[in-house]
Amino acid sequence: MEGIYPKTGYIDSNFRIFYLHEVSDKDFTYHYHDFHKILLFLNGNVGYRVEGRSYELRPLDIVLVKAGEIHRPVIHDAQPYERIILYLSPGFLLPDLQEGCDLNLIFSVAAETGSNLVSVHPVLRPALDRYICQLKEALVPHAYAAQLFQKTVTLSFLIWLNRTLKDGSLSYRNAAASNRLILQILEDINQNITADLSVDGLAQKYHLSRSYLMHLFKAQTGFTILNYITEKRLFLAKQYLKSGMGVTQTCFLCGFADYSGFYKAFRSRFGVPPKDAARLL
């Protein structure tokens, strides 16, 4: 259905590593994941769009996409698109699993700065090259202790990224293009996602016609306002349900008008009824 942007991909463990090197004319659609994504861009002519912001990638750029953020790459030409991708469950980065160390800092600062793109200081490029080699090596099939090695390399890289951030050698780059009005509306929606949101209410608040707002939002983000709001509410509902909150309380706390609509939307998106949310990663 037009305007519905799916949750895609899955991980059956706390992390996964992928190395992809391909020539593709695929037109990637907007989507989101239930897990964090770190993309190490190695080569190609590629842009990246995340939550209304557009970035143009340079070799060794690092793209950070938090769980629930709607995004897509934009392939500009037929050059090979080479990258390493880390998929990380949100819990994997928290202190409870990592000897008291919060490895989520790099994503937290990204949210504070409003940027999804980071680059390391040139003097640290050799160190980043070594991690790239290690991540590729970790994907050698049938190697001894392959899963353990992948976890070790992943954790080492995450620690290095957060240390580099603390040392001031990691810089967040501004988007190459973004519409300030749409960014303001996106922030408004996300800060008030549980409130009574509507297209008419937003149009009135920002002194825009309903049709113009809908057209501008779709043009700048790739999805409709109502579907964006629904996706964000469903993502929040999943977190509440997994934490043990009751189904009915979750439904209304997340801004859904009635339980029937919430049930249908949740089951359609996640494949299970709300009461079975604990089964989801």
mmCIF file of N, CA and C in Angstrom, residues 176-222:
data_model
loop_
_atom_site.group_PDB
_atom_site.id
_atom_site.type_symbol
_atom_site.label_atom_id
_atom_site.label_comp_id
_atom_site.label_asym_id
_atom_site.label_seq_id
_atom_site.Cartn_x
_atom_site.Cartn_y
_atom_site.Cartn_z
ATOM 1 N N ALA A 176 23.589 17.209 4.192
ATOM 2 C CA ALA A 176 23.836 17.979 2.982
ATOM 3 C C ALA A 176 22.600 18.778 2.591
ATOM 4 N N ALA A 177 21.446 18.254 2.936
ATOM 5 C CA ALA A 177 20.194 18.943 2.625
ATOM 6 C C ALA A 177 19.129 18.531 3.624
ATOM 7 N N SER A 178 18.321 19.475 4.014
ATOM 8 C CA SER A 178 17.179 19.191 4.874
ATOM 9 C C SER A 178 16.259 20.405 4.846
ATOM 10 N N ASN A 179 15.009 20.182 5.106
ATOM 11 C CA ASN A 179 14.026 21.252 5.157
ATOM 12 C C ASN A 179 13.765 21.571 6.625
ATOM 13 N N ARG A 180 14.104 22.777 7.043
ATOM 14 C CA ARG A 180 14.009 23.118 8.461
ATOM 15 C C ARG A 180 12.592 22.982 9.000
ATOM 16 N N LEU A 181 11.616 23.335 8.187
ATOM 17 C CA LEU A 181 10.239 23.227 8.631
ATOM 18 C C LEU A 181 9.870 21.764 8.875
ATOM 19 N N ILE A 182 10.241 20.885 7.951
ATOM 20 C CA ILE A 182 9.924 19.470 8.108
ATOM 21 C C ILE A 182 10.676 18.888 9.301
ATOM 22 N N LEU A 183 11.928 19.277 9.506
ATOM 23 C CA LEU A 183 12.670 18.802 10.675
ATOM 24 C C LEU A 183 11.984 19.241 11.963
ATOM 25 N N GLN A 184 11.448 20.472 11.968
ATOM 26 C CA GLN A 184 10.733 20.967 13.140
ATOM 27 C C GLN A 184 9.460 20.160 13.371
ATOM 28 N N ILE A 185 8.751 19.851 12.287
ATOM 29 C CA ILE A 185 7.520 19.067 12.410
ATOM 30 C C ILE A 185 7.842 17.642 12.864
ATOM 31 N N LEU A 186 8.908 17.050 12.326
ATOM 32 C CA LEU A 186 9.315 15.711 12.751
ATOM 33 C C LEU A 186 9.655 15.682 14.238
ATOM 34 N N GLU A 187 10.379 16.694 14.691
ATOM 35 C CA GLU A 187 10.720 16.773 16.112
ATOM 36 C C GLU A 187 9.457 16.929 16.956
ATOM 37 N N ASP A 188 8.547 17.745 16.484
ATOM 38 C CA ASP A 188 7.279 17.965 17.181
ATOM 39 C C ASP A 188 6.514 16.650 17.298
ATOM 40 N N ILE A 189 6.415 15.920 16.204
ATOM 41 C CA ILE A 189 5.690 14.650 16.215
ATOM 42 C C ILE A 189 6.335 13.669 17.182
ATOM 43 N N ASN A 190 7.651 13.537 17.127
ATOM 44 C CA ASN A 190 8.332 12.559 17.970
ATOM 45 C C ASN A 190 8.278 12.926 19.451
ATOM 46 N N GLN A 191 8.274 14.209 19.756
ATOM 47 C CA GLN A 191 8.183 14.631 21.155
ATOM 48 C C GLN A 191 6.765 14.500 21.695
ATOM 49 N N ASN A 192 5.778 14.451 20.811
ATOM 50 C CA ASN A 192 4.375 14.390 21.232
ATOM 51 C C ASN A 192 3.667 13.188 20.611
ATOM 52 N N ILE A 193 4.408 12.099 20.425
ATOM 53 C CA ILE A 193 3.886 10.963 19.683
ATOM 54 C C ILE A 193 2.677 10.335 20.369
ATOM 55 N N THR A 194 2.545 10.503 21.677
ATOM 56 C CA THR A 194 1.406 9.914 22.395
ATOM 57 C C THR A 194 0.215 10.871 22.475
ATOM 58 N N ALA A 195 0.361 12.079 21.961
ATOM 59 C CA ALA A 195 -0.715 13.064 22.019
ATOM 60 C C ALA A 195 -1.695 12.858 20.867
ATOM 61 N N ASP A 196 -2.730 13.684 20.832
ATOM 62 C CA ASP A 196 -3.745 13.612 19.781
ATOM 63 C C ASP A 196 -3.232 14.357 18.553
ATOM 64 N N LEU A 197 -2.517 13.645 17.696
ATOM 65 C CA LEU A 197 -1.915 14.244 16.512
ATOM 66 C C LEU A 197 -2.806 14.028 15.291
ATOM 67 N N SER A 198 -2.873 15.036 14.445
ATOM 68 C CA SER A 198 -3.640 14.910 13.203
ATOM 69 C C SER A 198 -3.025 15.825 12.154
ATOM 70 N N VAL A 199 -3.295 15.521 10.898
ATOM 71 C CA VAL A 199 -2.801 16.364 9.808
ATOM 72 C C VAL A 199 -3.388 17.765 9.929
ATOM 73 N N ASP A 200 -4.678 17.856 10.208
ATOM 74 C CA ASP A 200 -5.327 19.167 10.324
ATOM 75 C C ASP A 200 -4.737 19.969 11.482
ATOM 76 N N GLY A 201 -4.480 19.293 12.609
ATOM 77 C CA GLY A 201 -3.899 19.984 13.753
ATOM 78 C C GLY A 201 -2.506 20.508 13.465
ATOM 79 N N LEU A 202 -1.688 19.710 12.788
ATOM 80 C CA LEU A 202 -0.332 20.152 12.440
ATOM 81 C C LEU A 202 -0.378 21.286 11.419
ATOM 82 N N ALA A 203 -1.272 21.165 10.447
ATOM 83 C CA ALA A 203 -1.396 22.216 9.434
ATOM 84 C C ALA A 203 -1.777 23.547 10.076
ATOM 85 N N GLN A 204 -2.711 23.491 11.013
ATOM 86 C CA GLN A 204 -3.128 24.716 11.700
ATOM 87 C C GLN A 204 -1.989 25.277 12.550
ATOM 88 N N LYS A 205 -1.280 24.414 13.240
ATOM 89 C CA LYS A 205 -0.200 24.859 14.119
ATOM 90 C C LYS A 205 0.906 25.555 13.343
ATOM 91 N N TYR A 206 1.210 25.051 12.141
ATOM 92 C CA TYR A 206 2.320 25.608 11.360
ATOM 93 C C TYR A 206 1.838 26.525 10.240
ATOM 94 N N HIS A 207 0.557 26.904 10.291
ATOM 95 C CA HIS A 207 -0.009 27.890 9.364
ATOM 96 C C HIS A 207 0.193 27.472 7.909
ATOM 97 N N LEU A 208 -0.129 26.199 7.643
ATOM 98 C CA LEU A 208 -0.013 25.658 6.288
ATOM 99 C C LEU A 208 -1.357 25.085 5.879
ATOM 100 N N SER A 209 -1.587 25.036 4.586
ATOM 101 C CA SER A 209 -2.781 24.334 4.123
ATOM 102 C C SER A 209 -2.567 22.834 4.288
ATOM 103 N N ARG A 210 -3.642 22.119 4.490
ATOM 104 C CA ARG A 210 -3.552 20.671 4.694
ATOM 105 C C ARG A 210 -2.870 19.984 3.513
ATOM 106 N N SER A 211 -3.277 20.329 2.296
ATOM 107 C CA SER A 211 -2.738 19.680 1.098
ATOM 108 C C SER A 211 -1.245 20.003 0.921
ATOM 109 N N TYR A 212 -0.866 21.262 1.209
ATOM 110 C CA TYR A 212 0.535 21.627 1.052
ATOM 111 C C TYR A 212 1.410 20.885 2.066
ATOM 112 N N LEU A 213 0.935 20.793 3.304
ATOM 113 C CA LEU A 213 1.690 20.086 4.327
ATOM 114 C C LEU A 213 1.870 18.619 3.945
ATOM 115 N N MET A 214 0.805 17.971 3.494
ATOM 116 C CA MET A 214 0.896 16.568 3.116
ATOM 117 C C MET A 214 1.869 16.362 1.961
ATOM 118 N N HIS A 215 1.788 17.255 0.971
ATOM 119 C CA HIS A 215 2.691 17.150 -0.182
ATOM 120 C C HIS A 215 4.141 17.382 0.236
ATOM 121 N N LEU A 216 4.388 18.403 1.046
ATOM 122 C CA LEU A 216 5.754 18.731 1.468
ATOM 123 C C LEU A 216 6.342 17.617 2.318
ATOM 124 N N PHE A 217 5.550 17.089 3.236
ATOM 125 C CA PHE A 217 6.038 16.025 4.120
ATOM 126 C C PHE A 217 6.421 14.791 3.318
ATOM 127 N N LYS A 218 5.559 14.396 2.393
ATOM 128 C CA LYS A 218 5.836 13.221 1.553
ATOM 129 C C LYS A 218 7.050 13.457 0.663
ATOM 130 N N ALA A 219 7.172 14.655 0.119
ATOM 131 C CA ALA A 219 8.292 14.955 -0.764
ATOM 132 C C ALA A 219 9.622 14.947 -0.018
ATOM 133 N N GLN A 220 9.620 15.417 1.220
ATOM 134 C CA GLN A 220 10.856 15.546 1.980
ATOM 135 C C GLN A 220 11.240 14.271 2.728
ATOM 136 N N THR A 221 10.258 13.457 3.079
ATOM 137 C CA THR A 221 10.556 12.285 3.909
ATOM 138 C C THR A 221 10.276 10.961 3.211
ATOM 139 N N GLY A 222 9.422 10.979 2.204
ATOM 140 C CA GLY A 222 9.103 9.751 1.502
ATOM 141 C C GLY A 222 7.906 9.005 2.043
#
